[in-house]
Backbone as a ProteinNet text record, in pm:
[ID]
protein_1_A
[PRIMARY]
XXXXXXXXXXXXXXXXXXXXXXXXXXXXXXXXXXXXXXXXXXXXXXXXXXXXXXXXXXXXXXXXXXXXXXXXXXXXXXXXXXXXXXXXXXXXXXXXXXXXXXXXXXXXXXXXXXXXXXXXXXXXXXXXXXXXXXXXXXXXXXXXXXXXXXXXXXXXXXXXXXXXXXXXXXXXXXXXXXXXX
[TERTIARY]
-2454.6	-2448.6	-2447.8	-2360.4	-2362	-2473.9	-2560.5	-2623.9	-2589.1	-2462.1	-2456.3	-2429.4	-2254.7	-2204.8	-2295.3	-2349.2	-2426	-2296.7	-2233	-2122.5	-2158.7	-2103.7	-2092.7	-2018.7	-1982.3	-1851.7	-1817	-1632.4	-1594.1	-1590.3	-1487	-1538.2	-1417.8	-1418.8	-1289.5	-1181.9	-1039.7	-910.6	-881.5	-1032.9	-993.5	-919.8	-811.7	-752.9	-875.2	-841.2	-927.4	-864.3	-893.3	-854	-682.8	-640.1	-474.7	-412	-433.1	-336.9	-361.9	-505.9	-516.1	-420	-381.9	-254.5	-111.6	-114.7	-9.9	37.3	47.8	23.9	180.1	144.6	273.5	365.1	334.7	419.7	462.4	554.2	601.1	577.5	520.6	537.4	681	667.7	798.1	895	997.3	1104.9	1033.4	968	912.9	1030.3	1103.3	1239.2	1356.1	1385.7	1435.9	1455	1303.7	1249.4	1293.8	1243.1	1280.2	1404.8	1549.4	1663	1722.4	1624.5	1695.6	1659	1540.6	1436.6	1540	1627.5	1663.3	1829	1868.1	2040.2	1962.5	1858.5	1891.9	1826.7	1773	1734.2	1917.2	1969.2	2102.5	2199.3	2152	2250.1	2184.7	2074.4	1941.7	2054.7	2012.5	2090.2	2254.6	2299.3	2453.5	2452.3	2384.8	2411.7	2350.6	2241.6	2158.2	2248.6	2319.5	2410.2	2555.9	2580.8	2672.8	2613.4	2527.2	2470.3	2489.4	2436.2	2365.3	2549.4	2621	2791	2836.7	2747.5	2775.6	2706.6	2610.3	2506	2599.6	2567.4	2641.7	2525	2530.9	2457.4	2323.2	2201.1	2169.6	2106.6	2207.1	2171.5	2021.1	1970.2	1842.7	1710.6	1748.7	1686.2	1681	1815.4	1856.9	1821.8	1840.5	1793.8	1786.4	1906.5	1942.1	1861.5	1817.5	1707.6	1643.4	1481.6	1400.6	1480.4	1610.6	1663	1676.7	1771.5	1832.5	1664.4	1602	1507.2	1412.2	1390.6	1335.4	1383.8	1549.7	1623.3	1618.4	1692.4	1645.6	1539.5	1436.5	1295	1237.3	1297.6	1310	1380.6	1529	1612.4	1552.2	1531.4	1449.4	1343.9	1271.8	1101.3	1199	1274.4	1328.2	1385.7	1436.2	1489.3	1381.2	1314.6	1212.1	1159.6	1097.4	1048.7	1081.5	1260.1	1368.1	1373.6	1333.3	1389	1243.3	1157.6	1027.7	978.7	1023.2	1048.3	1147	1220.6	1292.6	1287.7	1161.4	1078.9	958.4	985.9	851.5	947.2	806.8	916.3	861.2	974.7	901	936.4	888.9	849.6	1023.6	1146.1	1204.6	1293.9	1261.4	1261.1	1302.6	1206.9	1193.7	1350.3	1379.2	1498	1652.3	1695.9	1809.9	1916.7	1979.1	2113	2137.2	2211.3	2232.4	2223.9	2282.7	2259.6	2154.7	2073.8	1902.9	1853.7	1893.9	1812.9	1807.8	1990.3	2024.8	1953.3	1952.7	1893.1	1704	1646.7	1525.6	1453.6	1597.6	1570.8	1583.8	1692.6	1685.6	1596.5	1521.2	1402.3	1263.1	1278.5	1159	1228.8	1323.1	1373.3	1345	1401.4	1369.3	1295.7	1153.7	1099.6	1067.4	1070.1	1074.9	1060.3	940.5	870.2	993.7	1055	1168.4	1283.2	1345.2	1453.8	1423.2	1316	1279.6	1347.1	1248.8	1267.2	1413.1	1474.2	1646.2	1678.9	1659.4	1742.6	1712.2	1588.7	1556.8	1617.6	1681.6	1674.2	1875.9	1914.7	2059.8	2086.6	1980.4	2020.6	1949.2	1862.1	1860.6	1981.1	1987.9	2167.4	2227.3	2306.6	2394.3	2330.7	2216.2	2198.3	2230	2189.6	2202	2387.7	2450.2	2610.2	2601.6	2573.9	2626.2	2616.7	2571.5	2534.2	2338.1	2280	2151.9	2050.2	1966.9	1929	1841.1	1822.5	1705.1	1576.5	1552.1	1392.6	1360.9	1492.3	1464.5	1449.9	1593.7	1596.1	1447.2	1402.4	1290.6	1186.5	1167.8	1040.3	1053.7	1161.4	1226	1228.9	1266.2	1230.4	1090.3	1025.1	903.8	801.3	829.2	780.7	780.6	952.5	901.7	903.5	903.9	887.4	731	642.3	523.9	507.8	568.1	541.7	539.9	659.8	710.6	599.7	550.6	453.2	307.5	221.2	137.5	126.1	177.2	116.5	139.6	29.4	65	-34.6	-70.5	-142.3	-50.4	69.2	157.7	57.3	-10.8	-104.2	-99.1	-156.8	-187.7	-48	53.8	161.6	228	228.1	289.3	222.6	83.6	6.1	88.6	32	85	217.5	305.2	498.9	481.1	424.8	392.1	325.7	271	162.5	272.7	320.5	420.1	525.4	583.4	696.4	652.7	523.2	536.1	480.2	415.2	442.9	539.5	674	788.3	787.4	836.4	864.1	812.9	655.9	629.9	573.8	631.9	598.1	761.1	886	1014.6	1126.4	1072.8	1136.8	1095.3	986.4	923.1	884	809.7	779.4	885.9	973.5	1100.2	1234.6	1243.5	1311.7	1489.8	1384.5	1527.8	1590.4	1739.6	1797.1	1845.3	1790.8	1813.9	1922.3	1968.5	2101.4	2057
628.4	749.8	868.1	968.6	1078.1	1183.1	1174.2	1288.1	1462.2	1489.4	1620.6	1662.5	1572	1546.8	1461.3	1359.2	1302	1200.1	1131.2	1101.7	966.3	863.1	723.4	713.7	643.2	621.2	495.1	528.6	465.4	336	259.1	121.8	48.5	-12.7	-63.2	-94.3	-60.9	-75.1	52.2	89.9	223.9	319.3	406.1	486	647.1	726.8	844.1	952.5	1039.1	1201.9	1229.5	1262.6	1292	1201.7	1074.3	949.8	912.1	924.1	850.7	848.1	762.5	748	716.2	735.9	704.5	624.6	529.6	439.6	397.4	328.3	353.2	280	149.1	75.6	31.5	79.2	48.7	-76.5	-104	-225	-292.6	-399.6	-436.9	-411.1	-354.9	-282.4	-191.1	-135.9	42	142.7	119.4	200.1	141.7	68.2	-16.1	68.6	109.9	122.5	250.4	352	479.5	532.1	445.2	476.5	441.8	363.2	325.4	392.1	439	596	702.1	717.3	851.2	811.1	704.8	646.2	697.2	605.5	655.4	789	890.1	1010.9	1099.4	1075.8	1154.6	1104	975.6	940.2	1003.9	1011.5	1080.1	1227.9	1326	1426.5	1411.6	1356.6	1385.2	1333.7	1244.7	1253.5	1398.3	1434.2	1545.9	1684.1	1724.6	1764.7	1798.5	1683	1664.2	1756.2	1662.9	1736.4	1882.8	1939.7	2060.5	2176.1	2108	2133.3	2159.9	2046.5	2046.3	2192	2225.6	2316.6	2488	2482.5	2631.9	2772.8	2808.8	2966.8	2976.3	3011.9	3044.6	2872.7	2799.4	2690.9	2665.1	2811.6	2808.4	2770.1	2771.5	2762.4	2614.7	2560.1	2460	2310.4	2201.2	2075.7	2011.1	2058.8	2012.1	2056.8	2170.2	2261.6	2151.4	2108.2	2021.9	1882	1766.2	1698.5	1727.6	1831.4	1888.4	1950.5	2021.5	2054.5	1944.2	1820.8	1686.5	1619.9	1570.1	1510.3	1523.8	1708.1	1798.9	1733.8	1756.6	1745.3	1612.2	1495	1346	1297.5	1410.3	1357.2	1429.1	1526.9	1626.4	1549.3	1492.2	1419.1	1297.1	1237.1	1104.3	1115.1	1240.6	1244.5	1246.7	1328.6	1383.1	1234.4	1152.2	1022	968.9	925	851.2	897.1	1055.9	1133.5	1064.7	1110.4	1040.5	891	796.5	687.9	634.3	708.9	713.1	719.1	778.1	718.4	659.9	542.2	439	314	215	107.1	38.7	-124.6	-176.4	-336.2	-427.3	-568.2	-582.3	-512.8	-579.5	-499.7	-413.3	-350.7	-394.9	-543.4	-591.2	-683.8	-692.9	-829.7	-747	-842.3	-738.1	-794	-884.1	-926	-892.2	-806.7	-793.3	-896	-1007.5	-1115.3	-1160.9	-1157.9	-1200.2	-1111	-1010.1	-885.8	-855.5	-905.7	-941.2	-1065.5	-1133.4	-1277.6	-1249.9	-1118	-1081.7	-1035.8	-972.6	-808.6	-875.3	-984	-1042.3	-1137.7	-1190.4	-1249	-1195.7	-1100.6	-971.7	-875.1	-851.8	-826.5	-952.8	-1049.2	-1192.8	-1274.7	-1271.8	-1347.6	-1516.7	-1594.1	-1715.3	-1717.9	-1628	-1634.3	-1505.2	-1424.3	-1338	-1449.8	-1491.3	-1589.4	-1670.7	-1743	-1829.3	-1749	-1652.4	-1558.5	-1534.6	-1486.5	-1448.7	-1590.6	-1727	-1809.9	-1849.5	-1854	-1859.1	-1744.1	-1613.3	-1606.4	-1604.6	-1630.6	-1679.2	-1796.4	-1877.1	-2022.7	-1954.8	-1869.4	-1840.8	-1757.8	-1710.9	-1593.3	-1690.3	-1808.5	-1891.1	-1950.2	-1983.1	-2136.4	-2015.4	-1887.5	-1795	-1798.7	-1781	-1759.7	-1898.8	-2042.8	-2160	-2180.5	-2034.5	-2115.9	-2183.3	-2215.8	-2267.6	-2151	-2206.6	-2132.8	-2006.9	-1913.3	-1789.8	-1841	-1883.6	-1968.3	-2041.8	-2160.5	-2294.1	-2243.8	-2112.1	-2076.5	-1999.9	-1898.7	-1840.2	-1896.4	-1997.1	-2099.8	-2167.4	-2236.8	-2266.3	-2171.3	-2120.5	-1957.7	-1962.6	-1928.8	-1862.8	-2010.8	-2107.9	-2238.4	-2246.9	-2253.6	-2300.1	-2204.9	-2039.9	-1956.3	-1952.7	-2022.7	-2006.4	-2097.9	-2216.1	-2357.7	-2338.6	-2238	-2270.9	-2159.2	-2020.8	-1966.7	-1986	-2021.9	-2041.3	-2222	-2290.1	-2419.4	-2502.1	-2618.9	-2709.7	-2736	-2631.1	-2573.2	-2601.5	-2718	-2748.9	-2699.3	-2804.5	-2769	-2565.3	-2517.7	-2374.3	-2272.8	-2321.8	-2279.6	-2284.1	-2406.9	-2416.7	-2311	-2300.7	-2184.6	-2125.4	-2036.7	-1871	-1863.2	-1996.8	-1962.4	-1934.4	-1999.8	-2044.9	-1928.4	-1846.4	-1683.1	-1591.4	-1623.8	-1501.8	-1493.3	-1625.4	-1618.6	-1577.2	-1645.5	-1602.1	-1480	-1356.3	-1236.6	-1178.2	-1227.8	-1154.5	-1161.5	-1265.6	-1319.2	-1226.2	-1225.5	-1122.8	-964.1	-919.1	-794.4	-753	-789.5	-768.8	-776.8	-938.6	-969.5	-942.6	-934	-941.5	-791.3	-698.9	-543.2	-503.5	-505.2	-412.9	-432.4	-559.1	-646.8	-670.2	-706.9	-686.9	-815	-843	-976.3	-1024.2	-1124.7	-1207.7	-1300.8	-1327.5	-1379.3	-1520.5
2745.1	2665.1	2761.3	2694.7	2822.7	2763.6	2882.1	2785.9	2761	2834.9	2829.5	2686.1	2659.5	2527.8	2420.5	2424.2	2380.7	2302.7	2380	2358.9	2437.4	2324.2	2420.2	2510.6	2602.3	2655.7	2660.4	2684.8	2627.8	2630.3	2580.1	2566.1	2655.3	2724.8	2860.8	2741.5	2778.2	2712.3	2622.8	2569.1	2446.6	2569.3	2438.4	2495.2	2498.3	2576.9	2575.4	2565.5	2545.7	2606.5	2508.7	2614.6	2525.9	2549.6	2585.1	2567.6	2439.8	2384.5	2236	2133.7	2079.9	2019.8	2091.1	2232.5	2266.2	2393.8	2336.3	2432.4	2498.8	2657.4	2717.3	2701.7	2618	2571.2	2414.7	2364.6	2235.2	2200.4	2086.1	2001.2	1964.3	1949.7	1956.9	1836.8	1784.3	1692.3	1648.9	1752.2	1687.8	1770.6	1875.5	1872.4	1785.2	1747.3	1611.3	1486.4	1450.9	1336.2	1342.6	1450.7	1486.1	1412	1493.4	1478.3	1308.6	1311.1	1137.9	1054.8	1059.6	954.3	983.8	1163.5	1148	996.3	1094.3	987.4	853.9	803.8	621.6	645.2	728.7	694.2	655.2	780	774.3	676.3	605.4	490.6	325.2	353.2	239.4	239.6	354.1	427.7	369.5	410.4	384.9	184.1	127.9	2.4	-68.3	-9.8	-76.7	-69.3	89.4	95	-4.7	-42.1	-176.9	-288.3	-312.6	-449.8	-421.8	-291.5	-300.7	-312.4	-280.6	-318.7	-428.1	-526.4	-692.9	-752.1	-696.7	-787.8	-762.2	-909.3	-916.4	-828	-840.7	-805.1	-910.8	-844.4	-727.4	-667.1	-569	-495.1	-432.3	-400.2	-368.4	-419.3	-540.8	-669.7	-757.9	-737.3	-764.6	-738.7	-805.9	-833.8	-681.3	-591	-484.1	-374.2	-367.4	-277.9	-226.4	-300.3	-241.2	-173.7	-259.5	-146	-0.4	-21.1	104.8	210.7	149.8	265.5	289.9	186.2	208.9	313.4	333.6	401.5	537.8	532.6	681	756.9	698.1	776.8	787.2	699.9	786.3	849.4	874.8	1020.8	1104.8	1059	1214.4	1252.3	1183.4	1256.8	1302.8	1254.9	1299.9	1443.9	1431.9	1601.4	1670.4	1637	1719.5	1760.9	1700.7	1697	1820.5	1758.2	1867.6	2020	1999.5	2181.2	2228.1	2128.6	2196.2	2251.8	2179.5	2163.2	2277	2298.6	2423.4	2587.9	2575.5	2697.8	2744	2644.8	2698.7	2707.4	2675.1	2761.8	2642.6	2577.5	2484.5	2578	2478.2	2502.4	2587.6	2492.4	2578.1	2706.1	2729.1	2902.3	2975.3	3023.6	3105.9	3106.6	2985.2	2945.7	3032.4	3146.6	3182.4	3120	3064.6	3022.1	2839.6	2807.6	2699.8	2571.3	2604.7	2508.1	2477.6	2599	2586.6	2491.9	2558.5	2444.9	2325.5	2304.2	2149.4	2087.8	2117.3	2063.2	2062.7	2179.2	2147.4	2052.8	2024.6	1925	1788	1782	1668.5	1600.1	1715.8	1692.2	1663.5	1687.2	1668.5	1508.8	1498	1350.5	1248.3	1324.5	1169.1	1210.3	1202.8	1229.7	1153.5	1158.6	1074	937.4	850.4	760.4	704.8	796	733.2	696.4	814.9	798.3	674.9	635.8	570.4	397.1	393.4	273.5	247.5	357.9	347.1	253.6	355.2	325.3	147.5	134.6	-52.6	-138.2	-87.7	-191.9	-198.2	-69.8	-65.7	-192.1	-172	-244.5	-412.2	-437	-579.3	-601.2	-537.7	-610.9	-620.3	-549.9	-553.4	-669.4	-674.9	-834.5	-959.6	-949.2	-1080.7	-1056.5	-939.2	-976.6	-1041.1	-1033.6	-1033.2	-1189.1	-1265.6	-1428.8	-1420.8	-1299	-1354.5	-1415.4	-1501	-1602.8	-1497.8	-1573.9	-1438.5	-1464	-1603.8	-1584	-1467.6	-1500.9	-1360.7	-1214.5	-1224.2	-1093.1	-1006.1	-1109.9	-1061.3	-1038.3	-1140.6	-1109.4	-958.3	-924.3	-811.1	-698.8	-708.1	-631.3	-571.6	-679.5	-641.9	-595.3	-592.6	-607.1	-477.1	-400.8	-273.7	-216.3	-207.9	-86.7	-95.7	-175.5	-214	-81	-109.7	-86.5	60.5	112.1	238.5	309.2	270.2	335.4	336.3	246.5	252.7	262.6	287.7	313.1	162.2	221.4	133.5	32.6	-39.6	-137	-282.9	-289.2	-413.7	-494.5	-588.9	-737	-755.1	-663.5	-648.9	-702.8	-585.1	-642.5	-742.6	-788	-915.6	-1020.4	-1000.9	-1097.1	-1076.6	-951.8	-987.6	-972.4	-955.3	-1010.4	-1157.8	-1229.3	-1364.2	-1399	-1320	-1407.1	-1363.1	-1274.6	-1223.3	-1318.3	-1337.2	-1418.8	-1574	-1624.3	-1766	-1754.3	-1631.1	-1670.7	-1687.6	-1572.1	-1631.3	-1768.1	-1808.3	-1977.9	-2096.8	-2048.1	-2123.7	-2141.2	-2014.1	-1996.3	-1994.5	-1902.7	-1956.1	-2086.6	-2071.4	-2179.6	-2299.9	-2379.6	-2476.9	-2465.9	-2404.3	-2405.4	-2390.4	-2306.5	-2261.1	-2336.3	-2401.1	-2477.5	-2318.9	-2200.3	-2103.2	-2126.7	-2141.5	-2130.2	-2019.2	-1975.7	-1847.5	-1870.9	-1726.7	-1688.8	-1808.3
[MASK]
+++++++++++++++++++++++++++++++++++++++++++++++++++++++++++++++++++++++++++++++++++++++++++++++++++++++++++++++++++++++++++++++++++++++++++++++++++++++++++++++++++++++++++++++++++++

């Protein structure tokens, strides 16, 4: 304890002072993440833009105002992010051959339990194009991405496919009166 401050100190690894928060190495698809917040900021931006084209006089005033100064100011922080983001170093830095890096980056974007998810719900769109019923399919669905992430907990899953599905049923179908495929 210090006694001047009356301040512990610190604890080995904590960051201190004006590094706190910023540490010298990026997590891995946090420059990734950066660049893709700024893409849909400037696509937010260029649709809000539109609108703000449509609105008659006084525009300032108008429906489009808050988009457009919303948009602005999440491409502006997004750059800001990216320039920042731009000089540290992340996991893959170190990787010098482009392909490596690709096959890194893509492994750090889809990670198994992602891939896994992609591939279920490829094969439910395909059984709903194929004509099988959306009951069977969703039960199926939700059955094995249950099955395939949490383990081999079958009995369990089948519940909550079985609570999940008859909430749709009756909170869509039956409250909302929505008709399914």
């Amino acid at each position: 304890m210090n006694e001047e401050t009356k301040e512990a100190a610190p604890i080995e690894g904590e960051e201190t002072g004006r590094d706190r928060g910023k540490p010298d190495r990026l997590a891995a698809g946090e420059k990734g993440f950066a660049v893709g917040l700024l893409v849909w900021g400037l696509i937010a931006f260029a649709l809000s833009m539109e609108l703000w084209g449509r609105m008659k006089e006084p525009k300032a005033a108008s429906a489009a105002a808050v988009p457009v100064f919303v948009s602005a100011l999440w491409s502006f922080l997004a750059l800001l992010t990216v320039i920042e983001n731009g000089k540290r170093s992340t996991p893959l830095s170190s990787v010098k051959s482009g392909v490596e890096k690709g096959k890194e980056a893509l492994s750090y974007l889809f990670p198994k339990p992602v891939r896994v998810m992609i591939g279920f719900m490829v094969v439910y769109c395909v059984m709903l194009l194929m004509g099988v019923s959306f009951y069977l399919a969703t039960i199926l669905f939700l059955y094995g991405s249950m099955c395939c992430l949490t383990g081999r907990e079958y009995g369990k899953n089948m519940g909550w496919s079985l609570l999940v599905m008859g909430f749709i049923i009756l909170v869509f179908r039956m409250l909302f009166r929505v008709v399914f495929p």
